[in-house]
Coordinates of C-alpha atoms and ligand atoms in Angstrom, one line a residue:
X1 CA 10.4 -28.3 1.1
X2 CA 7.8 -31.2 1.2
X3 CA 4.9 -29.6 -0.9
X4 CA 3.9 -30.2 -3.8
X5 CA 3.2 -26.8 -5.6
X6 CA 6.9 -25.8 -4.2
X7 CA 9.5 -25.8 -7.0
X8 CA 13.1 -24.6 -5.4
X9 CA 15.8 -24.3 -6.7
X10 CA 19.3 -25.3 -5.5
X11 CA 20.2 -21.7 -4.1
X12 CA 16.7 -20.9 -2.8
X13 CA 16.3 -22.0 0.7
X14 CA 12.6 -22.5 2.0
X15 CA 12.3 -23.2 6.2
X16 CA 9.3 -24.4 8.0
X17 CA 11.5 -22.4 10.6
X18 CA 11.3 -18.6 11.1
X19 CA 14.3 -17.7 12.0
X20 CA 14.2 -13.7 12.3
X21 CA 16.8 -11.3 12.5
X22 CA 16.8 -9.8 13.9
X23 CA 17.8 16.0 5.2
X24 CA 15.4 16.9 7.1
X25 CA 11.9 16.6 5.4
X26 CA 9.1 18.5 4.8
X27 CA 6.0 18.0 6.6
X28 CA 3.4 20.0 5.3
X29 CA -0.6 20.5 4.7
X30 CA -1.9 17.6 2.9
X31 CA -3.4 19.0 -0.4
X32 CA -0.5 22.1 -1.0
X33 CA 0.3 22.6 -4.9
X34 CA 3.8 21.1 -5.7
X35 CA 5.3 24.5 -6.1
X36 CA 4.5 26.0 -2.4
X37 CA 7.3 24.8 -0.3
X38 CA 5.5 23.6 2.7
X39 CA 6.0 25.4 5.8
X40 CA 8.7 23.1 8.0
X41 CA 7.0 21.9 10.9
X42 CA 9.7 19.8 12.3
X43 CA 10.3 16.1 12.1
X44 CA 8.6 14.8 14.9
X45 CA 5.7 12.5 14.3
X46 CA 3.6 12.1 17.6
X47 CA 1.1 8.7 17.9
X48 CA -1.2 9.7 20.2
X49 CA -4.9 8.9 20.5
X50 CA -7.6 11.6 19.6
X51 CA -11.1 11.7 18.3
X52 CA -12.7 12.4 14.4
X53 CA -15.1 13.8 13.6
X54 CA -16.8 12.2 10.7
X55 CA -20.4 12.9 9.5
X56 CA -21.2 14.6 12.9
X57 CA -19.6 11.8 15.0
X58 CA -17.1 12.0 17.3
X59 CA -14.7 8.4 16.9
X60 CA -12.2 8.1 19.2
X61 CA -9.3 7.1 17.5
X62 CA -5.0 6.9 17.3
X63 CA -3.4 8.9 15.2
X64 CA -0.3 11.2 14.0
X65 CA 0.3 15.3 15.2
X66 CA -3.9 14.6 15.5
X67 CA -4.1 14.5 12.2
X68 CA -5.7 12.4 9.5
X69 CA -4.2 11.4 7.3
X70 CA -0.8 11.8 9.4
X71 CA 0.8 14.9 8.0
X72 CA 2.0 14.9 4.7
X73 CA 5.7 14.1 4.4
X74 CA 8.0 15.6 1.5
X75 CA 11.5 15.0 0.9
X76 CA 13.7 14.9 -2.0
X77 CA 15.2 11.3 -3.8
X78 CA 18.8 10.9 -2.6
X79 CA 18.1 12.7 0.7
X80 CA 18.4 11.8 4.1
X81 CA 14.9 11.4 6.2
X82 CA 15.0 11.8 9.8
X83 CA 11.7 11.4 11.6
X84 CA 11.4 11.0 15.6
X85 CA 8.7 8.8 16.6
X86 CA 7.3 9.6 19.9
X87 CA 5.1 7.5 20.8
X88 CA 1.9 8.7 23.2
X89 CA -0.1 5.3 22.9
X90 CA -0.9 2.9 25.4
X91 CA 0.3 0.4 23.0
X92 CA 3.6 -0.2 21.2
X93 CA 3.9 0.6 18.2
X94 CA 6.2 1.3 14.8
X95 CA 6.1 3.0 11.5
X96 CA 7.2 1.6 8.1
X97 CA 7.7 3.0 5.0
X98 CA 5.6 1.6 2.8
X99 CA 7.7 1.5 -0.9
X100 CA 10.9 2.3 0.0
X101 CA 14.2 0.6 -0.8
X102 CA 15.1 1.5 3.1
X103 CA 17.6 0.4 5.2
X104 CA 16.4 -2.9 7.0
X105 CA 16.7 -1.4 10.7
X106 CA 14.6 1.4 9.9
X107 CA 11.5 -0.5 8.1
X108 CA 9.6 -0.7 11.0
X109 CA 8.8 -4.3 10.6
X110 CA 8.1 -5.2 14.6
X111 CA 9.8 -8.5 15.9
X112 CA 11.8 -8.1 12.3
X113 CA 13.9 -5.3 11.9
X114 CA 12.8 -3.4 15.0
X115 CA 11.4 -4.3 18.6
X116 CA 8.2 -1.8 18.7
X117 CA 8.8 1.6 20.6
X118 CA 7.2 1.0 23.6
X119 CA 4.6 3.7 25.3
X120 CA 6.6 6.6 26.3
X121 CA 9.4 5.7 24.2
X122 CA 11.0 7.6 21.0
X123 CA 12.9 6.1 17.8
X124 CA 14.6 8.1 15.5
X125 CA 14.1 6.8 11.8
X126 CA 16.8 7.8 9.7
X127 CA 17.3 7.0 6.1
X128 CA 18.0 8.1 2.4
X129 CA 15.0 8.1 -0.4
X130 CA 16.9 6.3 -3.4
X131 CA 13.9 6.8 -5.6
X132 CA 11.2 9.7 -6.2
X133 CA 7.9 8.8 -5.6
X134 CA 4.5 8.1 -4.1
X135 CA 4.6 6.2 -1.0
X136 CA 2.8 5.8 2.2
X137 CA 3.9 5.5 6.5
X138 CA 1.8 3.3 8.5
X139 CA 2.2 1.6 11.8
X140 CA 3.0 -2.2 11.4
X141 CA 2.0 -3.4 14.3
X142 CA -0.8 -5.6 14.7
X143 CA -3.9 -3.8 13.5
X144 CA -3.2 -0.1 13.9
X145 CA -3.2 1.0 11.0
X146 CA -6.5 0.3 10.4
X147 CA -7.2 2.9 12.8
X148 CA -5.3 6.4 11.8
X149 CA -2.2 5.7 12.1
X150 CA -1.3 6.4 8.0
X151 CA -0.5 9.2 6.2
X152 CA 1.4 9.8 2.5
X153 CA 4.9 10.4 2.0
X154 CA 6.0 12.2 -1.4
X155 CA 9.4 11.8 -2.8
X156 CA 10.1 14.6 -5.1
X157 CA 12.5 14.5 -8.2
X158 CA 14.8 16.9 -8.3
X159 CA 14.9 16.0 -11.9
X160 CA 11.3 15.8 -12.5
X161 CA 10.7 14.9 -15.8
X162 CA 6.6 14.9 -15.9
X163 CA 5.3 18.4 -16.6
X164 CA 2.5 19.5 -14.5
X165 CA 0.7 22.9 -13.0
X166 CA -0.1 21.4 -9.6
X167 CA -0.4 18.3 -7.6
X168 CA -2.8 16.5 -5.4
X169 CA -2.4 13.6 -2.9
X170 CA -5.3 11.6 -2.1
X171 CA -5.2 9.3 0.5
X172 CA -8.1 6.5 0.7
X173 CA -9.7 4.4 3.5
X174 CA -11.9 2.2 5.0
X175 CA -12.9 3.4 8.7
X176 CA -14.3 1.7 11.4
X177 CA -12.3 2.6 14.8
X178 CA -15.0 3.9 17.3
X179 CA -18.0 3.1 15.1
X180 CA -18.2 -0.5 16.7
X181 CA -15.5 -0.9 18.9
X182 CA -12.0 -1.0 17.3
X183 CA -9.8 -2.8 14.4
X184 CA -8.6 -5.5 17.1
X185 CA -12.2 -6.2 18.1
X186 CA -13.3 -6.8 14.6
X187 CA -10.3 -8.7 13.7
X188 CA -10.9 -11.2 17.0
X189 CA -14.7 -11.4 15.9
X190 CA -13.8 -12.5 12.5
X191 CA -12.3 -15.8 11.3
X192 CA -10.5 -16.8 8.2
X193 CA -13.6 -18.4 7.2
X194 CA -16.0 -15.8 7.7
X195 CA -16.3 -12.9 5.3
X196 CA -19.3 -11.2 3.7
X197 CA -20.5 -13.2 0.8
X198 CA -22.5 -10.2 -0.8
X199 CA -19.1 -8.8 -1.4
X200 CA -17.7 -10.2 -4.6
X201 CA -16.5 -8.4 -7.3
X202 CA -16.0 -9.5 -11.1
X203 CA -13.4 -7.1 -11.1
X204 CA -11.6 -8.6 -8.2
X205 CA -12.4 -12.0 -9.5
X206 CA -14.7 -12.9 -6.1
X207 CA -14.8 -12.1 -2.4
X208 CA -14.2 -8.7 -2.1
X209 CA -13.2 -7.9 1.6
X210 CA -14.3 -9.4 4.6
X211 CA -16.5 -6.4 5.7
X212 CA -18.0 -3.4 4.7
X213 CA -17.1 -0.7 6.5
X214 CA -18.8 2.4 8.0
X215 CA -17.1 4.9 6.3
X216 CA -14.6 5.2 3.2
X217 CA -12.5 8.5 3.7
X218 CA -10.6 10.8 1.2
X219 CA -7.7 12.6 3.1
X220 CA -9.9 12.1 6.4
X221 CA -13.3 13.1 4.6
X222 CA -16.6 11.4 4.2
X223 CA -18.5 11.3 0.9
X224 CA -20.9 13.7 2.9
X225 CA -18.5 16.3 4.0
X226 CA -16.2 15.8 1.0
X227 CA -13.0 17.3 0.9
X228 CA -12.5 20.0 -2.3
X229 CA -9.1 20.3 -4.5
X230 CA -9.1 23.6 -6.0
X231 CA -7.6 24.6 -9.6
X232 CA -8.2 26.4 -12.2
X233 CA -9.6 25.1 -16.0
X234 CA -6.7 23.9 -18.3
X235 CA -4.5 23.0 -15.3
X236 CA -2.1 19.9 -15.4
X237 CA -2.7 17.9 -12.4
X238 CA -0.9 15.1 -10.7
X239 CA -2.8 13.4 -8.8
X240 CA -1.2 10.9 -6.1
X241 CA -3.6 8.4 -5.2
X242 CA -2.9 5.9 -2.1
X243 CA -5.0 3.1 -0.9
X244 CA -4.2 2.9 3.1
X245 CA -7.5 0.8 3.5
X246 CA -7.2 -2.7 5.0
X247 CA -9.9 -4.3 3.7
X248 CA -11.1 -2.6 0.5
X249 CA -10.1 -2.3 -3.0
X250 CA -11.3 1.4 -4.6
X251 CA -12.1 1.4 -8.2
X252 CA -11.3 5.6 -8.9
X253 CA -12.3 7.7 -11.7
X254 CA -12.7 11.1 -12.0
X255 CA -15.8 12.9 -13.6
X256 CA -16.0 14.0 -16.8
X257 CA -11.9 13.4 -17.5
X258 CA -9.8 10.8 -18.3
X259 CA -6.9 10.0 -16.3
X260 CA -2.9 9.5 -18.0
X261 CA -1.1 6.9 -15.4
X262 CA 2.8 7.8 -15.3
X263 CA 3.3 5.7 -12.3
X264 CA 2.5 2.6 -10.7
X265 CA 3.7 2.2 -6.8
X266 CA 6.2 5.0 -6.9
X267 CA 7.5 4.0 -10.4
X268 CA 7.5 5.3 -13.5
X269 CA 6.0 3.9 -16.2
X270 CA 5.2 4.3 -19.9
X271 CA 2.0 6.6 -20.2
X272 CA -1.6 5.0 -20.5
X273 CA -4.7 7.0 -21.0
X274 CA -7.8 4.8 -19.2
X275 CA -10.9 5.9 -17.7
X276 CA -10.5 4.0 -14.4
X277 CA -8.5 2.0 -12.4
X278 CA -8.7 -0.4 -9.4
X279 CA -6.1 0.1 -6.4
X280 CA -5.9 -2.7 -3.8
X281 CA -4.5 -2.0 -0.8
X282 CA -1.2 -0.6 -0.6
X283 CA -1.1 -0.1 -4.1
X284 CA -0.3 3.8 -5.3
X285 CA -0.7 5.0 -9.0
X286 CA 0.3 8.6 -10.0
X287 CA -1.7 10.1 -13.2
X288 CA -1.9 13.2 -14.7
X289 CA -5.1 14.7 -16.3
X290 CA -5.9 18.4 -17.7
X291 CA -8.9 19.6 -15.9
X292 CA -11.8 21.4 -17.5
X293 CA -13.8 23.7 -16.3
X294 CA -16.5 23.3 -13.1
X295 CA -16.9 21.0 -10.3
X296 CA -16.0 17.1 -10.9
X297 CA -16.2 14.2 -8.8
X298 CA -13.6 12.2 -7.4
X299 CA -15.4 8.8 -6.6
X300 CA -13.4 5.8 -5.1
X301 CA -16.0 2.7 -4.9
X302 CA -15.5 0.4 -2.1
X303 CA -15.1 -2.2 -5.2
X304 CA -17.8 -4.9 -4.0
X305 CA -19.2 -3.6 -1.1
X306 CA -21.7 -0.5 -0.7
X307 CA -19.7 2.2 -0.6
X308 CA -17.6 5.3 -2.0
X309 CA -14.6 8.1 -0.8
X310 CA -15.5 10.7 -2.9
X311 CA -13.7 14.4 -3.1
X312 CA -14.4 17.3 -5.6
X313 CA -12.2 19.0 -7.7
X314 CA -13.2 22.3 -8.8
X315 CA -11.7 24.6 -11.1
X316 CA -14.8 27.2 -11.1
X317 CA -16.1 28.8 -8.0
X318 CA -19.7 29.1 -9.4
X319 CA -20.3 25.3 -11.0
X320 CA -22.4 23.4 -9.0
X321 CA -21.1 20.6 -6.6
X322 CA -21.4 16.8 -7.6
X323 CA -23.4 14.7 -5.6
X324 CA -21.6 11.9 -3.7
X325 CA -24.7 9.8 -5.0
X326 CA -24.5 10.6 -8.5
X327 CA -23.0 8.2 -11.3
X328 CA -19.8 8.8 -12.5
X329 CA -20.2 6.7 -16.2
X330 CA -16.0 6.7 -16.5
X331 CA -16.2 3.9 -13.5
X332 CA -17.6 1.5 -16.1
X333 CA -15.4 2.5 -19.1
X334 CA -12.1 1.4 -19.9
X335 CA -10.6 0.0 -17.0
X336 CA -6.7 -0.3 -16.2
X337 CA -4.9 -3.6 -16.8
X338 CA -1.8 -4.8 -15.2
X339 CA -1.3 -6.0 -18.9
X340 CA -1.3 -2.4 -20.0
X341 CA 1.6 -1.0 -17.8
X342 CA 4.8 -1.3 -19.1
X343 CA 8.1 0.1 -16.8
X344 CA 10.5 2.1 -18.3
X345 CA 13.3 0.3 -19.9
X346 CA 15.8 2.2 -17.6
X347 CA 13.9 0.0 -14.6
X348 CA 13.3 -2.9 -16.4
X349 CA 14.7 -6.2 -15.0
X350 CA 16.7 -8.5 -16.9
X351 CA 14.9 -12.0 -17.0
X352 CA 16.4 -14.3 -14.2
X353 CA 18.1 -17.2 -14.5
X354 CA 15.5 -20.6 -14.7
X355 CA 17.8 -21.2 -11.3
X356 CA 16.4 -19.1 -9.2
X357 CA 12.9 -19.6 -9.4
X358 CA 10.3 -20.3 -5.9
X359 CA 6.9 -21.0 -7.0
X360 CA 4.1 -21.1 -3.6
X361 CA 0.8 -21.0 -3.1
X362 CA -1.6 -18.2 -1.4
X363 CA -3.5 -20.3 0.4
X364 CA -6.2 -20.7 3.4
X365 CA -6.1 -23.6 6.2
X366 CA -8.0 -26.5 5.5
X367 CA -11.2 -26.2 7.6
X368 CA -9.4 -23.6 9.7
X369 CA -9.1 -20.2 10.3
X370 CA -5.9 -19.1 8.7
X371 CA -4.2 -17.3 5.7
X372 CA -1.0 -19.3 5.0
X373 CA 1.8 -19.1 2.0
X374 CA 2.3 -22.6 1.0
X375 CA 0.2 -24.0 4.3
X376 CA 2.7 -21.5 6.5
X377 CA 1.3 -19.5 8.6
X378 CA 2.0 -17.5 11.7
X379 CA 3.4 -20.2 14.0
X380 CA 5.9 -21.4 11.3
X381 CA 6.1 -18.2 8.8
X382 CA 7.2 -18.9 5.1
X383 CA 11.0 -18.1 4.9
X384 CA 12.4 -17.5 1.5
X385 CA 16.1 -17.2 1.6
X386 CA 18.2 -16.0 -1.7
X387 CA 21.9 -14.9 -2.4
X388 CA 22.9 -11.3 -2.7
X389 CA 22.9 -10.1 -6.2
X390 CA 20.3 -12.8 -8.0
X391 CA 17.2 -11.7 -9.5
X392 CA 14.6 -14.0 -8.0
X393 CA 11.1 -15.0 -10.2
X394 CA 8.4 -15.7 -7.6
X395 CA 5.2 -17.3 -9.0
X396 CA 2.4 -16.9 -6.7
X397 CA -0.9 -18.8 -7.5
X398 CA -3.4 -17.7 -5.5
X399 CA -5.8 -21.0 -4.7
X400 CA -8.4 -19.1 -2.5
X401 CA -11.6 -17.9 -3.4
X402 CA -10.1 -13.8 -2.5
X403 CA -7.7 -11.7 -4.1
X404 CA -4.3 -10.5 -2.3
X405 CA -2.7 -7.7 -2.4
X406 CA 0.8 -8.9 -2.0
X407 CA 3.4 -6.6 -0.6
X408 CA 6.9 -7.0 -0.3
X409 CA 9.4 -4.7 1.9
X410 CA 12.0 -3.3 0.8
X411 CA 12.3 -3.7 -2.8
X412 CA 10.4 -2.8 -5.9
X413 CA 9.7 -5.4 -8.1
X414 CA 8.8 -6.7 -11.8
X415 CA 5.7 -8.0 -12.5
X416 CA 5.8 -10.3 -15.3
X417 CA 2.6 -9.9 -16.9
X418 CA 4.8 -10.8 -20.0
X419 CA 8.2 -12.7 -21.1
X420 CA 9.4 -9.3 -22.1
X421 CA 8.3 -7.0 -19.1
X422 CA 5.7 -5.3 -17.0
X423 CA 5.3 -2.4 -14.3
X424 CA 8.0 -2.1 -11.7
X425 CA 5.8 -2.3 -8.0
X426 CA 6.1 -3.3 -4.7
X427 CA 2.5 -4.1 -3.9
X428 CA 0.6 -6.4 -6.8
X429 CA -2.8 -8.1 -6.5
X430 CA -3.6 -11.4 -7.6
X431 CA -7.2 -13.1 -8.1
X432 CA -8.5 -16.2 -7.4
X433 CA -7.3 -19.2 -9.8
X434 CA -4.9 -16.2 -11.0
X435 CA -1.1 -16.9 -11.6
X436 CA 1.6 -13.9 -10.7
X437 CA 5.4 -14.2 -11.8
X438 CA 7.0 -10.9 -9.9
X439 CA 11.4 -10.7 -10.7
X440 CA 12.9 -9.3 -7.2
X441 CA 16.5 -7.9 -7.9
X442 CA 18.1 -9.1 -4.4
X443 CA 19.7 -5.5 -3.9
X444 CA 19.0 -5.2 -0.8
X445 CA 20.5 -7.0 2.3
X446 CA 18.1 -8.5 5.2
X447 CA 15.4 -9.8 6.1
X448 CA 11.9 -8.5 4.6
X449 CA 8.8 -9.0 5.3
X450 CA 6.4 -10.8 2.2
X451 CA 2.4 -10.4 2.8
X452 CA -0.8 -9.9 2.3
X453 CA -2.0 -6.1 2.7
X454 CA -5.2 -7.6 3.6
X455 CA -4.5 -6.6 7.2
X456 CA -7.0 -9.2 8.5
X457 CA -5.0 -12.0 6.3
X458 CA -1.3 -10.4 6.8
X459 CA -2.6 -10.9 11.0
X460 CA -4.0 -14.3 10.1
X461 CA -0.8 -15.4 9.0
X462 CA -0.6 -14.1 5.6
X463 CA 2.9 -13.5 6.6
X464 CA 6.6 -14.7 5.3
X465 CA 9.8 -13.2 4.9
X466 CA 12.7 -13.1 1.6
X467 CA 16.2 -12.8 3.6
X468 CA 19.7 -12.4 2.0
X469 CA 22.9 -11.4 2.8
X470 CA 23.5 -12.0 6.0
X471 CA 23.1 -15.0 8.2
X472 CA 19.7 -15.0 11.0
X473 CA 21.1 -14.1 14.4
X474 CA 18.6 -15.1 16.5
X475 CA 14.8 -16.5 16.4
X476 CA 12.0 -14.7 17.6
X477 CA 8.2 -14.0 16.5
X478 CA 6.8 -11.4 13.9
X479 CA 4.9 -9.2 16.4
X480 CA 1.5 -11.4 15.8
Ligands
C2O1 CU1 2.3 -1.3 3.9 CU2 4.2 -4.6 5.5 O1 3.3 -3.0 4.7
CU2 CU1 -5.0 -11.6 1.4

């Protein structure tokens, strides 16, 4: 490797050449309490296109079983998932499971580990959950999933340790599909280059997102027609919160409470009481919270742009509803910190060997229009290659002027945020000038996609792959 900021190490192989390789669950109502078994509605997922109905307009749109989200999907750690895709687009398409230590040919990464099911076509995804969770499903093709082609996927413990009345999963997004054409037509109109410059965020350390969109949903709901969790005072929730946006971090808080984070991207970690939190894209974090009594808002800000989801929780039919408008003074209290999340010593990494060690940069094109990792983009994708069995330190420095959320398949990681440990995630976000060390145990065999969840940057070659134990078989491209 002939960059500069590169640092290999003897067993770490990095190619300018992308060589690519090539139980039934539960599906049930989104919002159920933990303790209703869902009713079984099969295990067919059908993408088909459909229309929304948000704030009294009809959107046309793609989705799952014409839902949005997609239907919730429950199943148990250790069991097997079977889930038929039939797909009823004019497009091909694919799911993967975002967060899950799957088996590579069922990850749904297109031109990766899958060719996309064609229109008219089926494919059968079958795999075991190792771990428990709170994980997401999206199509990974092009991008579709900034239409509605997402929904959550809950992996219950059959040991649960966390004690709680009731649980909520709360899906957030950006929407634009119908409002002004589709996803693709805004991704072709938009450049590397060109993004908003009213949208920067302190929190976010700059540039927010690239645009802001019509709409930010809550399980399918406007801040106008918002949709309502129902308890009762002195309840123990869980709530499940999922960012399936594409271009927007949410900064969440709810009203009047203060929110105990016991995961972070499916994990568990060591409990932290904060007032708010920030979720990028594909990021998840589980908390619990004991509800008083009345009506409470949910608010997710658009971090950086003009914009909110927003839901109610109400534990007393008579208390008056929030107003999506109104200010919600927890958003501007104490605020999460990577710093402050701590996995559980059962899940904590050992340190890695100084050996095995790949530092790149996240970086943009010089006076072009592309995302790259280390300068490679999507004509010549970054390819990390490690051995079976190492624990890998990646240092990221991210030398734009946006943050990233970056995701890798397949694997949860440790992020360093010190010598000793940090949260165990799969999806981290790094700011501008910042500096991210994440540990990868290489558990794992194949070939996994590394990106940005920007979907604009991950399709403007924000794009690599980490590969291991096995040899490439043949070359072909990502599905850009
Ligand atoms: Cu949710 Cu490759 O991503
Ligand atoms: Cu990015």
């Amino acid at each position: 490797m002939n960059d500069s900021r590169g640092a290999v190490s003897r067993r770490l192989f990095v190619s300018g050449v992308f060589a690519a390789l090539g139980a039934a669950p539960v599906v049930g109502p989104m919002d159920g309490p933990a303790v209703a078994a869902a009713a079984p509605r099969g295990s067919v997922l059908r993408a088909r296109p459909g229309t929304v109905v948000l704030d009294g307009r009809t959107l046309s749109t793609w989705m799952y079983d014409d839902r949005l989200p997609g239907p919730l999907i429950r199943a148990t750690a250790g069991r097997t998932v079977r889930v038929r895709l039939v797909n009823e687009l004019p497009a091909p398409t694919t799911v993967h499971w975002h967060g899950i230590r799957i088996t590579p040919k069922m990850d749904g990464a297109p031109g990766l580990s899958q060719r996309p099911t064609p229109p008219g076509g089926t494919f059968d995804y079958v795999f075991t959950v190792p771990d428990p969770g709170t994980y997401f499903y999206h199509s990974h093709v092009g991008m579709q999933s900034d239409r509605g082609l997402y929904g959550a996927l809950v992996v219950a413990d059959p040991r649960e340790p966390l004690g709680y009345d009731q649980e909520f999963t709360v899906v957030l997004d950006d929407w634009q599909d119908g409002v002004k054409g589709t996803p693709e037509d805004a991704e072709r109109r938009m450049s590397a280059t060109s993004h908003d410059k009213g949208l920067s965020s302190p929190l976010l350390g700059g540039v927010a997102g690239h645009m802001r969109y019509p709409y930010y949903l809550v399980n399918g709901h406007t801040a106008n027609e918002p949709r309502t969790f129902h308890s009762r005072p002195g309840a123990r929730v869980r709530f499940r919160v999922i960012n399936a946006a594409a271009d927007t971090a949410f900064r969440v808080a709810l009203g009047g409470h203060r929110m105990t984070v016991t995961h972070t991207d499916g994990f568990p970690c060591k409990h932290v009481t904060v007032d708010a939190f920030v979720l990028g894209m594909g990021e998840r974090y589980d908390f619990v919270t004991t509800l008083g009594e009345g009506a409470f808002p949910l608010m997710a800000m658009a971090e950086g742009k003009s914009g909110r989801a927003f839901a109610v929780v109400r534990t007393s039919r008579g208390a008056r509803r929030p107003s999506p408008d109104g200010t919600v003074p927890e958003l501007n209290r104490q605020m999460l910190k990577y710093q402050d999340l701590e996995a559980r010593r059962a899940d904590q990494l050992p340190q890695p060997s100084r050996t095995v060690t790949v530092t790149f940069g996240l970086r943009k094109r010089p006076g072009g229009d592309e995302w790259t990792l280390n300068g490679h983009g999507a004509d010549d994708p970054l390819r990390l290659r490690v051995e079976r069995g190492e624990t890998i330190r990646i240092v990221m420095h991210n030398d734009t002027h946006m943050w990233h959320p970056m995701h890798l398949h397949g694997h949860t990681f440790q992020v360093r945020t010190t010598d000793r440990g940090g949260p165990r995630k799969d999806t981290v976000n790094i700011k501008p000038r910042e500096r991210m060390k994440i540990d990868v145990h290489a558990d794992n065999p194949g070939e996994w996609m590394f990106h940005c969840h920007n979907l604009f940057h991950q399709e403007q070659g924000m794009m690599g792959t980490l590969g291991y134990g096995r040899p490439p078989r043949r070359k072909h491209d990502m599905g850009h």
